[in-house]
Amino acid sequence: MRITVLAGGTGGAKFLLGLRDHLRDAFPDGRGGTTAEVTVVGNTGDDIQLYGLQICPDLDTLMYTLGGGISAERGWGREHETFVVKEELAAYGMPSTWFGLGDRDTATHLVRTEMLRAGYPLSAVTEALCARWEPGVRLLPMTDDRVETHVVVDGERPGTTRAIHFQEWWIRHRAALPAREFVLVGGADAAPGPGVVEAITDADVVVLPPSNPVVSVGTILQVPGIRDAVRAARGPVVGVSPILGGAPVHGMADACLPAIGVATTAAAVARHYGARPSGGLLDGWLVHDGSGGVAGDAAAVAELDAGGITTRAVPLLMSDPAASAALAAATLALAATLAPGPL
Amino acid sequence: MRITVLAGGTGGAKFLLGLRDHLRDAFPDGRGGTTAEVTVVGNTGDDIQLYGLQICPDLDTLMYTLGGGISAERGWGREHETFVVKEELAAYGMPSTWFGLGDRDTATHLVRTEMLRAGYPLSAVTEALCARWEPGVRLLPMTDDRVETHVVVDGERPGTTRAIHFQEWWIRHRAALPAREFVLVGGADAAPGPGVVEAITDADVVVLPPSNPVVSVGTILQVPGIRDAVRAARGPVVGVSPILGGAPVHGMADACLPAIGVATTAAAVARHYGARPSGGLLDGWLVHDGSGGVAGDAAAVAELDAGGITTRAVPLLMSDPAASAALAAATLALAATLAPGPL
């Protein structure tokens, strides 16, 4: 069983933890692991260079989460983190101290930056970093080329706009400045990283986890060749809605969707991805069933089904590891009903 | 009163603290400072690149010491330092973790490296860093060119040699490998940093403080043009012996002097620097008087005097700030007797 997941940071990482737990139960290898192979295509559009360090927030969130090093409290960065370097940078009057640069995290960035300067591609660097973290999945950057998501916001004077780095918009401004457009700088000239296209086309199941459909999954799909690979995937493509009852359960997707003209609803996001038979990406889609005291989207199931996306309402809240594993199981169960052969 | 000091790290920094204290008393500006101007030409031969960071140990020791940020206990690096980044680098299996890279220190290196990459010369970077530390002296790197002291040591097989970076020899091997030669890589093509030559030639007094005569002061003098500037200095040149009674009071000068064929005595070091009238550098020289329970070198005074270097035996132990200030006062007092006009 080969599963490929197109993931952003926190939401995707949580889903992957559940998936790993589920696969150990469903496809045990007899040694505490699983015979299933999971490949994660990670978003690098939110990468940023600060203080000469090449920082890959989403790749690191995936690596730290699956490697047991994530801060459970914050959902990003390392547990037991300290911020001495950041305080000292501020004492020197350096800009960009709004970025949460932890000391442990700094070491990761130093290793990455040093390897990149030595000429290794990001995919090789990521593999080297993962040798320490043993995430239990194959983590592939969506591209080895340098790309950066910039956000077009209103300028100081009426009628003008300016572009800022995604991280500045997301962290410094808490996504409070209305986003007019997201631009993946370098995106048009980027190529999928080594193994990315094959991992998607050859997978038994491709999953779009509950990551941000604009600046995470949407960014990955912007790399030329990746959307086509998903369209051409041999296995079914199943998505999990990041929107529950009209709101993101985590993150700030509601600040991103308006910029691409998509309503903040599970149905609108599914229609945005589109049905595979009609030139879109999705064979299946999971929406929230309204459990856990959070409004659901069961009402949209029939309409989406009719539109060519097989939709199920299940519990989407990943409130604990068991809930995340159950969601992964539901995702694979839906995929099994959509596969050309037995999964 | 303009004083220029050619300094390495710890010993030079301690002397400079004393000099600053003395000048505030001797040449007060009425606002708690001094009207005297001190320029420090700092050694950059022990600079090293680690993890992509440009590290300047001697400049940092001077800056931190005079800026009140040095670790009093260690004599290098920052007080209240933590070593999280270093531990994490080790966890990634990175080499060179023998280097004491502190977290606070890392921020200094990040700022420096970023500015260097942006195209600023090291002299401008050093000035920018000093804007935070306010050392009370003008700190000039000996050169803006990249130079590195390497140490030739015995190879694995008999009869062979190999070169290692000075820091690796000094820190990792605690200077225990016999040094066959010190080579300033890049030295032949280096030029004195902006203002260095003028600071030396135009000073009222030039001081060679009790820094290592081989790998600190000796390295500075190797930059083409600097030795000539000292020779051409309008003011007297006075040195303070780093060797007391046949041993360095701090550091490992005894591991360096044999490589250049100089005995570990105050007199031998003075003869190595040489008398200005005979083509050398020194007008005056201070040796230890045997106070503080440490053997002195008063016996060498007459011989050095006869050789053209006016020598005085005074207390050289910088055991507290008052002792350091008294040594600085003695240095200027000797210089006053050697100056062409009144100082």
XYZ file of C-alpha atoms in Angstrom:
686
model
C 0.000 0.000 0.000
C 1.534 3.281 -1.138
C -0.075 6.499 -0.006
C 1.002 9.971 -1.103
C -0.108 13.036 0.830
C 0.199 16.665 -0.318
C 0.709 18.483 2.955
C 1.185 21.906 4.464
C 2.218 22.267 8.097
C 0.154 21.742 11.228
C -3.087 20.271 9.820
C -1.287 17.976 7.422
C 1.130 16.852 10.120
C -1.676 15.979 12.522
C -3.414 13.970 9.807
C -0.171 12.153 9.039
C 0.302 11.190 12.680
C -3.144 9.605 12.573
C -2.371 7.939 9.266
C 0.826 6.430 10.628
C -1.000 5.078 13.679
C -3.755 3.624 11.527
C -1.342 1.995 9.083
C 0.561 0.279 11.904
C -2.714 -1.356 12.903
C -4.093 -1.987 9.421
C -0.901 -3.048 7.645
C 1.446 -4.256 10.403
C 4.947 -5.368 9.496
C 5.257 -7.506 12.618
C 7.984 -5.276 14.072
C 5.799 -2.449 15.356
C 5.792 -0.642 12.027
C 3.798 -0.929 8.846
C 4.303 -2.383 5.397
C 2.501 0.622 3.928
C 4.665 3.341 2.429
C 3.736 6.953 2.928
C 5.244 9.714 0.818
C 4.616 13.314 1.815
C 4.960 16.082 -0.737
C 5.613 19.124 1.429
C 4.867 22.771 0.711
C 7.943 24.968 0.394
C 6.137 28.134 -0.676
C 6.266 29.493 2.867
C 10.054 29.117 2.974
C 11.865 32.267 3.964
C 15.423 33.518 4.277
C 16.054 35.349 7.518
C 19.479 36.318 8.873
C 20.992 34.296 6.031
C 19.206 31.158 7.211
C 17.052 29.141 4.837
C 13.925 28.350 6.823
C 11.339 25.791 5.677
C 8.486 26.098 8.174
C 6.158 23.468 6.691
C 8.848 20.851 6.096
C 10.087 21.407 9.644
C 6.605 21.159 11.139
C 6.121 17.835 9.340
C 9.572 16.576 10.349
C 9.329 17.671 13.977
C 5.740 16.424 14.371
C 6.392 12.990 12.900
C 9.796 12.818 14.620
C 8.363 13.572 18.063
C 10.093 16.938 18.429
C 7.245 19.378 17.824
C 5.982 21.742 20.487
C 2.578 20.252 21.288
C 1.515 23.528 22.835
C 2.322 25.773 19.852
C 1.979 23.316 16.976
C 5.138 24.750 15.389
C 8.783 24.739 16.387
C 10.475 22.518 18.910
C 9.387 21.411 22.332
C 11.531 22.692 25.228
C 12.478 25.529 22.897
C 14.414 28.596 24.020
C 14.671 31.942 22.226
C 18.070 33.318 23.186
C 19.285 33.828 19.611
C 16.115 35.724 18.747
C 16.431 38.003 21.792
C 20.041 38.754 20.912
C 19.165 39.504 17.290
C 16.621 41.988 18.599
C 19.291 43.524 20.853
C 21.353 44.148 17.712
C 18.357 45.933 16.207
C 17.894 43.315 13.508
C 14.610 43.416 11.617
C 12.191 40.494 11.278
C 12.235 39.593 14.943
C 8.511 38.917 14.607
C 9.550 35.492 13.328
C 9.570 32.821 16.035
C 13.151 31.700 15.593
C 13.940 29.239 18.374
C 17.431 28.148 19.373
C 16.843 24.461 18.616
C 15.204 25.459 15.369
C 18.208 27.641 14.510
C 20.437 24.574 14.480
C 18.142 22.926 11.907
C 18.352 26.040 9.739
C 22.136 26.229 10.099
C 22.530 22.618 8.952
C 20.120 23.147 6.062
C 21.692 26.422 4.951
C 25.202 25.019 5.135
C 24.233 21.982 3.037
C 22.410 24.114 0.468
C 25.466 26.376 0.167
C 27.601 23.290 -0.329
C 25.442 22.508 -3.347
C 23.047 19.842 -2.097
C 19.472 20.204 -3.353
C 16.726 20.762 -0.785
C 15.460 17.205 -1.294
C 18.837 15.772 -0.265
C 19.074 18.189 2.653
C 15.599 17.208 3.827
C 16.541 13.549 3.638
C 19.679 14.241 5.693
C 17.712 16.136 8.355
C 15.127 13.349 8.459
C 17.899 10.820 9.139
C 17.902 12.262 12.641
C 14.148 12.562 13.057
C 13.049 9.264 11.490
C 9.558 10.525 10.655
C 8.451 7.132 9.308
C 7.423 8.689 5.998
C 9.379 9.764 2.940
C 9.332 13.555 3.059
C 9.806 15.223 -0.326
C 9.896 18.995 -0.857
C 7.452 19.854 -3.634
C 10.395 21.369 -5.543
C 14.147 21.816 -5.210
C 13.823 25.241 -6.813
C 13.574 28.318 -4.663
C 10.010 29.574 -4.548
C 8.312 31.943 -2.135
C 4.675 32.809 -1.619
C 4.169 36.541 -1.500
C 0.901 38.217 -0.559
C -0.450 41.279 -2.316
C -2.038 43.629 0.220
C -3.264 47.210 0.105
C -0.577 49.883 0.014
C -0.337 52.923 2.251
C -2.013 55.172 -0.291
C -5.524 54.321 -1.509
C -5.577 52.444 -4.779
C -2.054 51.081 -4.405
C -0.928 47.595 -3.460
C 2.286 46.080 -2.191
C 3.582 42.543 -1.866
C 4.937 41.108 1.384
C 6.344 37.685 2.159
C 3.758 35.148 3.201
C 5.384 34.723 6.607
C 5.256 38.447 7.269
C 1.575 38.458 6.389
C 0.810 35.292 8.337
C 2.855 35.834 11.488
C 3.557 39.534 11.788
C 0.114 40.667 10.663
C -1.758 37.547 11.822
C -3.337 37.461 8.339
C -5.301 40.572 9.311
C -4.409 42.579 6.202
C -6.892 41.656 3.453
C -5.063 39.479 0.930
C -5.725 40.579 -2.653
C -3.652 37.872 -4.288
C -1.142 35.122 -3.498
C 1.804 34.939 -5.852
C 4.230 32.032 -5.874
C 7.414 33.858 -6.844
C 9.553 31.525 -8.920
C 6.647 29.129 -9.275
C 6.321 29.289 -13.050
C 9.925 28.163 -13.491
C 9.953 25.541 -10.753
C 10.022 21.813 -11.406
C 8.676 19.083 -9.115
C 11.353 17.676 -6.816
C 12.915 14.273 -7.525
C 10.348 11.501 -7.115
C 7.391 13.818 -6.593
C 5.554 13.122 -9.843
C 6.117 9.364 -9.609
C 5.016 9.308 -5.967
C 1.714 10.873 -7.008
C 1.011 8.982 -10.224
C 2.039 5.586 -8.831
C 0.341 5.843 -5.424
C -2.508 3.539 -4.476
C -4.163 6.549 -2.850
C -3.453 10.273 -3.094
C -4.663 12.331 -0.158
C -5.258 16.065 0.102
C -5.274 16.351 3.906
C -6.967 19.177 5.835
C -4.198 21.627 4.930
C -4.854 25.151 3.731
C -6.344 24.803 0.213
C -4.804 28.099 -0.914
C -1.348 28.582 0.589
C -0.481 24.934 1.316
C -2.140 22.428 -1.033
C -2.860 25.200 -3.531
C 0.793 26.179 -3.570
C 1.963 22.609 -4.125
C -0.477 22.298 -7.035
C 0.993 25.443 -8.600
C 4.343 23.779 -9.267
C 4.154 22.971 -12.988
C 3.567 19.250 -13.425
C 2.117 18.463 -10.006
C -1.520 19.229 -10.825
C -1.191 17.117 -13.964
C 0.336 14.309 -11.895
C -2.644 14.357 -9.527
C -5.001 14.360 -12.494
C -3.101 11.391 -13.929
C -2.813 9.457 -10.647
C -3.614 5.742 -11.013
C -5.168 5.604 -7.548
C -8.138 7.533 -6.243
C -7.640 11.076 -4.949
C -9.397 11.782 -1.675
C -9.540 15.111 0.101
C -10.355 15.999 3.701
C -12.063 19.331 4.199
C -10.108 21.860 6.281
C -13.363 23.800 6.680
C -15.916 22.583 9.237
C -19.277 24.261 9.340
C -18.007 27.362 7.582
C -14.789 27.918 9.501
C -11.267 26.538 9.517
C -10.654 24.347 12.548
C -7.058 25.561 12.635
C -5.064 28.150 10.763
C -6.494 31.037 8.846
C -7.864 29.563 5.618
C -10.767 31.994 5.888
C -8.278 34.816 5.321
C -6.932 33.106 2.196
C -10.003 31.746 0.392
C -11.544 35.159 -0.436
C -8.424 36.106 -2.426
C -9.132 33.265 -4.842
C -12.880 33.853 -4.838
C -13.812 30.725 -2.912
C -16.312 30.763 -0.062
C -15.241 29.414 3.326
C -17.332 26.252 3.169
C -16.449 22.593 2.766
C -18.525 22.431 -0.420
C -16.910 25.487 -1.998
C -13.417 24.113 -1.350
C -14.418 20.771 -2.907
C -15.803 22.540 -5.971
C -12.603 24.594 -6.130
C -10.505 21.403 -6.239
C -13.065 20.026 -8.699
C -14.207 16.532 -9.659
C -11.685 14.421 -11.565
C -14.178 13.354 -14.244
C -14.760 17.057 -14.995
C -11.121 18.093 -15.178
C -10.627 18.573 -11.421
C -8.640 16.675 -8.844
C -10.999 14.895 -6.437
C -12.556 11.460 -6.564
C -13.646 11.603 -2.937
C -14.167 14.199 -0.223
C -14.721 14.022 3.496
C -16.768 16.645 5.299
C -17.552 17.010 8.993
C -20.557 15.155 10.371
C -21.345 17.708 13.049
C -19.945 15.646 15.942
C -17.922 17.084 18.819
C -20.113 20.150 19.133
C -18.833 21.647 15.890
C -21.317 22.348 13.096
C -20.982 19.981 10.141
C -21.548 19.936 6.426
C -23.636 16.806 5.896
C -26.122 18.926 4.001
C -23.620 19.392 1.193
C -23.048 15.658 0.608
C -25.808 15.038 -1.885
C -24.956 18.028 -4.035
C -21.235 17.188 -4.167
C -22.025 13.527 -4.886
C -24.181 14.661 -7.782
C -21.300 16.824 -9.014
C -18.995 13.814 -9.341
C -17.171 13.989 -5.999
C -18.086 11.046 -3.777
C -18.584 12.703 -0.414
C -18.967 11.288 3.082
C -19.683 13.048 6.351
C -17.444 11.700 9.133
C -15.899 13.147 12.323
C -13.164 15.522 11.150
C -12.024 16.872 14.520
C -8.529 15.508 15.217
C -8.940 16.098 18.933
C -6.684 13.225 19.980
C -4.486 10.576 18.302
C -7.351 8.070 18.170
C -9.584 10.606 16.392
C -6.812 11.359 13.885
C -6.275 7.642 13.240
C -10.011 7.165 12.760
C -10.072 10.006 10.244
C -7.180 8.409 8.351
C -9.055 5.111 8.386
C -12.168 6.822 7.030
C -10.072 8.444 4.296
C -8.663 5.083 3.183
C -12.098 3.462 3.485
C -13.543 6.043 1.133
C -10.585 5.578 -1.208
C -11.221 1.808 -1.233
C -14.717 2.368 -2.589
C -13.290 4.537 -5.359
C -10.323 2.427 -6.433
C -10.366 0.653 -9.783
C -9.174 -2.574 -8.109
C -9.059 -3.835 -4.503
C -6.891 -1.709 -2.195
C 46.144 61.806 23.599
C 45.740 59.127 20.962
C 46.729 55.580 21.826
C 46.728 52.657 19.415
C 46.871 49.092 20.689
C 47.542 45.967 18.603
C 45.515 43.343 20.427
C 44.582 39.680 20.391
C 41.791 38.396 22.623
C 41.776 37.869 26.366
C 45.109 39.416 27.426
C 44.698 42.429 25.185
C 41.116 42.926 26.319
C 42.081 42.886 29.983
C 44.825 45.434 29.341
C 42.367 47.636 27.460
C 39.917 47.571 30.360
C 42.698 48.849 32.581
C 43.727 51.430 30.015
C 40.169 52.736 29.754
C 39.926 53.044 33.539
C 43.265 54.815 33.746
C 42.442 57.269 30.957
C 39.164 58.245 32.623
C 41.201 59.284 35.638
C 44.212 60.743 33.825
C 42.411 62.520 30.971
C 38.842 63.069 32.213
C 36.338 64.679 29.885
C 34.179 65.865 32.784
C 31.319 63.548 31.810
C 32.690 60.327 33.258
C 34.670 59.510 30.127
C 38.018 60.527 28.758
C 39.356 62.923 26.178
C 41.928 60.330 25.164
C 41.173 58.317 22.037
C 41.981 54.627 21.944
C 42.117 52.694 18.698
C 42.413 48.933 18.822
C 43.761 47.013 15.842
C 42.308 43.548 16.354
C 43.643 40.211 15.196
C 41.437 38.441 12.656
C 43.810 35.555 11.920
C 41.890 33.276 14.261
C 38.633 33.903 12.401
C 36.859 30.752 11.318
C 33.827 29.757 9.290
C 31.693 27.148 10.998
C 28.201 26.120 9.925
C 28.292 28.952 7.426
C 28.871 31.493 10.200
C 31.789 33.921 10.056
C 33.243 33.865 13.553
C 35.808 36.434 14.775
C 36.861 35.203 18.215
C 39.378 37.951 19.032
C 37.220 40.838 17.825
C 34.308 39.405 19.795
C 36.376 38.953 22.949
C 37.466 42.602 22.714
C 33.927 43.792 21.978
C 32.253 41.712 24.678
C 34.923 42.510 27.285
C 34.877 46.261 26.729
C 31.093 46.209 26.272
C 30.493 44.417 29.566
C 29.141 41.236 27.978
C 32.040 38.838 28.383
C 31.878 35.737 30.523
C 34.163 36.655 33.424
C 34.496 32.999 34.312
C 35.621 31.758 30.897
C 37.249 34.887 29.478
C 35.611 34.212 26.117
C 32.027 34.219 24.915
C 29.031 35.799 26.597
C 27.995 35.801 30.213
C 24.753 33.945 30.986
C 25.465 31.946 27.839
C 23.515 28.854 26.815
C 24.551 26.185 24.333
C 21.311 24.867 22.869
C 22.282 25.478 19.233
C 25.565 23.638 19.736
C 23.825 20.637 21.339
C 21.362 20.468 18.476
C 24.116 20.684 15.871
C 25.744 17.717 17.597
C 22.418 15.853 17.505
C 22.446 16.312 13.718
C 25.919 14.768 13.661
C 27.549 17.983 12.506
C 31.328 18.154 12.759
C 33.289 20.857 14.606
C 31.187 20.700 17.747
C 34.437 21.138 19.700
C 33.970 24.865 19.079
C 32.242 26.647 21.948
C 29.391 28.133 19.964
C 27.021 29.771 22.425
C 23.478 30.828 21.636
C 24.066 34.520 22.369
C 27.278 34.336 20.414
C 25.431 32.738 17.499
C 23.329 35.874 17.115
C 26.495 37.978 16.782
C 27.767 35.621 14.091
C 24.434 35.650 12.272
C 24.408 39.451 12.144
C 28.035 39.562 11.020
C 27.620 36.866 8.377
C 24.469 38.440 7.000
C 26.148 41.849 6.712
C 29.249 40.375 5.086
C 27.059 38.552 2.552
C 25.279 41.804 1.857
C 28.655 43.219 0.858
C 29.735 45.230 3.885
C 33.436 44.957 4.738
C 34.377 43.475 8.107
C 35.397 46.914 9.388
C 31.895 48.272 8.748
C 30.325 45.157 10.260
C 32.497 45.490 13.356
C 31.494 49.131 13.718
C 27.828 48.139 13.431
C 28.182 45.434 16.080
C 30.041 47.860 18.345
C 27.141 50.305 18.068
C 25.370 47.950 20.446
C 28.305 47.231 22.752
C 29.781 50.740 23.008
C 33.268 49.497 23.910
C 34.606 53.038 24.378
C 37.397 52.398 21.880
C 37.520 52.391 18.094
C 37.820 48.709 17.176
C 39.414 48.105 13.771
C 39.969 44.647 12.267
C 43.596 44.412 11.142
C 42.301 43.723 7.630
C 39.036 43.511 5.722
C 40.470 40.662 3.673
C 39.785 37.106 4.654
C 42.822 35.592 6.336
C 43.125 32.498 8.526
C 45.954 31.251 10.673
C 46.641 27.592 10.009
C 48.993 25.471 12.072
C 51.362 22.936 10.566
C 51.523 19.850 12.787
C 52.923 16.346 12.369
C 50.982 14.032 10.082
C 49.834 10.520 10.872
C 52.829 8.956 9.142
C 56.323 9.831 10.361
C 58.000 12.535 8.335
C 54.729 14.032 7.080
C 52.953 17.180 8.171
C 49.434 18.539 7.846
C 47.862 21.912 8.383
C 44.839 22.487 10.601
C 42.935 25.639 11.389
C 44.307 27.584 14.343
C 41.055 27.150 16.277
C 41.130 23.412 15.808
C 44.687 23.347 17.142
C 43.981 25.771 19.976
C 40.605 24.526 21.194
C 40.174 20.955 20.016
C 43.761 19.902 20.699
C 44.414 22.412 23.499
C 47.634 23.368 21.641
C 49.020 19.961 22.622
C 50.141 18.985 19.101
C 53.620 20.432 18.544
C 53.284 23.379 16.151
C 55.894 23.271 13.372
C 54.786 26.474 11.711
C 52.030 29.085 11.725
C 50.838 30.154 8.300
C 48.570 33.148 7.760
C 46.604 31.915 4.764
C 45.743 34.912 2.600
C 48.151 37.057 4.577
C 50.484 37.933 1.715
C 47.628 39.424 -0.289
C 45.884 41.169 2.593
C 45.827 44.919 3.065
C 45.474 46.774 6.363
C 41.863 47.691 7.119
C 40.656 51.276 6.640
C 42.310 53.597 9.139
C 44.718 51.001 10.528
C 47.961 52.438 9.142
C 47.017 56.016 10.062
C 45.959 54.966 13.561
C 49.421 53.497 14.103
C 51.586 56.151 12.462
C 49.669 59.105 13.942
C 49.272 57.765 17.499
C 50.927 59.471 20.431
C 51.688 56.013 21.793
C 51.558 52.582 20.174
C 51.138 49.671 22.589
C 51.825 45.993 22.081
C 49.800 44.651 25.022
C 50.438 41.278 26.672
C 48.807 39.409 23.789
C 50.327 36.307 22.230
C 53.443 37.500 20.351
C 53.065 34.785 17.700
C 49.414 34.184 16.886
C 47.965 37.549 17.990
C 50.408 40.475 17.728
C 52.623 38.449 15.366
C 49.678 37.818 13.079
C 48.687 41.483 12.989
C 52.268 42.395 12.103
C 52.173 39.949 9.199
C 49.597 41.999 7.309
C 51.699 43.785 4.691
C 52.081 47.422 5.693
C 51.385 47.111 9.402
C 54.937 46.317 10.520
C 56.162 49.253 8.432
C 53.528 51.477 10.024
C 54.738 50.529 13.517
C 58.327 51.173 12.445
C 57.240 54.579 11.083
C 55.063 55.520 14.074
C 55.592 59.111 15.235
C 55.005 58.180 18.861
C 56.939 55.698 20.984
C 56.128 51.993 20.757
C 55.887 50.266 24.121
C 55.298 46.569 24.674
C 54.115 44.652 27.714
C 55.573 41.193 28.123
C 53.047 38.344 28.003
C 55.721 36.112 29.552
C 56.341 36.370 33.303
C 59.250 34.489 34.774
C 59.426 32.123 31.826
C 55.742 31.275 31.443
C 52.673 32.880 29.902
C 50.319 34.162 32.576
C 47.373 33.265 30.364
C 46.947 31.475 27.069
C 49.442 29.135 25.525
C 52.206 31.336 24.126
C 54.698 28.698 25.264
C 53.176 26.355 22.688
C 53.595 28.973 19.948
C 57.023 30.524 20.551
C 59.065 27.371 19.801
C 57.621 27.274 16.259
C 59.282 30.614 15.522
C 62.448 29.749 17.400
C 61.902 32.137 20.287
C 62.432 31.119 23.892
C 59.598 31.544 26.377
C 61.154 34.452 28.259
C 60.324 38.139 28.485
C 63.763 39.012 27.119
C 63.545 36.665 24.146
C 60.160 38.064 23.154
C 61.528 41.612 23.383
C 64.512 40.676 21.220
C 62.095 39.004 18.788
C 60.128 42.256 18.439
C 63.483 44.055 18.269
C 64.664 47.576 19.084
C 63.417 50.346 16.789
C 66.864 51.904 16.337
C 68.087 48.538 15.031
C 65.226 47.892 12.619
C 62.828 46.411 15.184
C 59.571 47.654 16.676
C 60.068 48.490 20.352
C 61.139 51.696 22.055
C 60.083 50.463 25.465
C 59.286 47.166 27.191
C 57.706 46.266 30.483
C 58.650 43.084 32.303
C 57.335 41.648 35.540
C 58.926 42.798 38.787
C 58.347 39.552 40.639
C 55.451 40.818 42.729
C 52.329 38.801 43.524
C 54.249 35.619 44.108
C 55.086 35.190 40.425
C 58.728 35.107 39.374
C 59.862 38.222 37.518
C 62.327 39.248 34.877
C 64.108 42.245 36.462
C 67.410 40.538 35.740
C 66.875 41.087 32.011
C 66.384 44.861 32.276
C 69.987 45.947 31.979
C 70.713 43.745 28.987
C 67.598 44.872 27.091
C 68.324 48.516 27.958
C 71.768 48.066 26.521
C 70.247 46.568 23.390
C 68.222 49.719 22.705
C 64.907 48.764 24.298
C 64.202 50.876 27.378
C 62.932 48.317 29.855
C 61.236 48.668 33.228
C 60.197 46.008 35.720
C 56.704 46.697 37.076
C 53.832 44.536 38.362
C 52.366 42.815 35.278
C 49.720 40.655 36.963
C 46.309 42.044 35.985
C 44.669 40.409 38.986
C 41.960 43.045 39.379
C 40.807 46.223 37.576
C 43.048 48.436 39.745
C 46.100 46.342 38.855
C 45.204 46.516 35.143
C 44.789 50.300 35.364
C 48.127 50.606 37.167
C 49.801 48.577 34.413
C 48.272 50.860 31.767
C 49.523 53.867 33.740
C 53.015 52.361 33.895
C 52.900 51.740 30.138
C 52.034 55.385 29.413
C 54.589 56.582 31.978
C 57.323 54.661 30.188
C 56.073 55.991 26.844
C 56.273 59.570 28.200
C 59.981 59.129 28.900
C 60.501 57.931 25.339
C 58.427 60.477 23.462
C 60.129 63.105 21.334
C 57.944 65.821 22.878
C 55.758 66.025 26.014
C 52.857 63.539 26.006
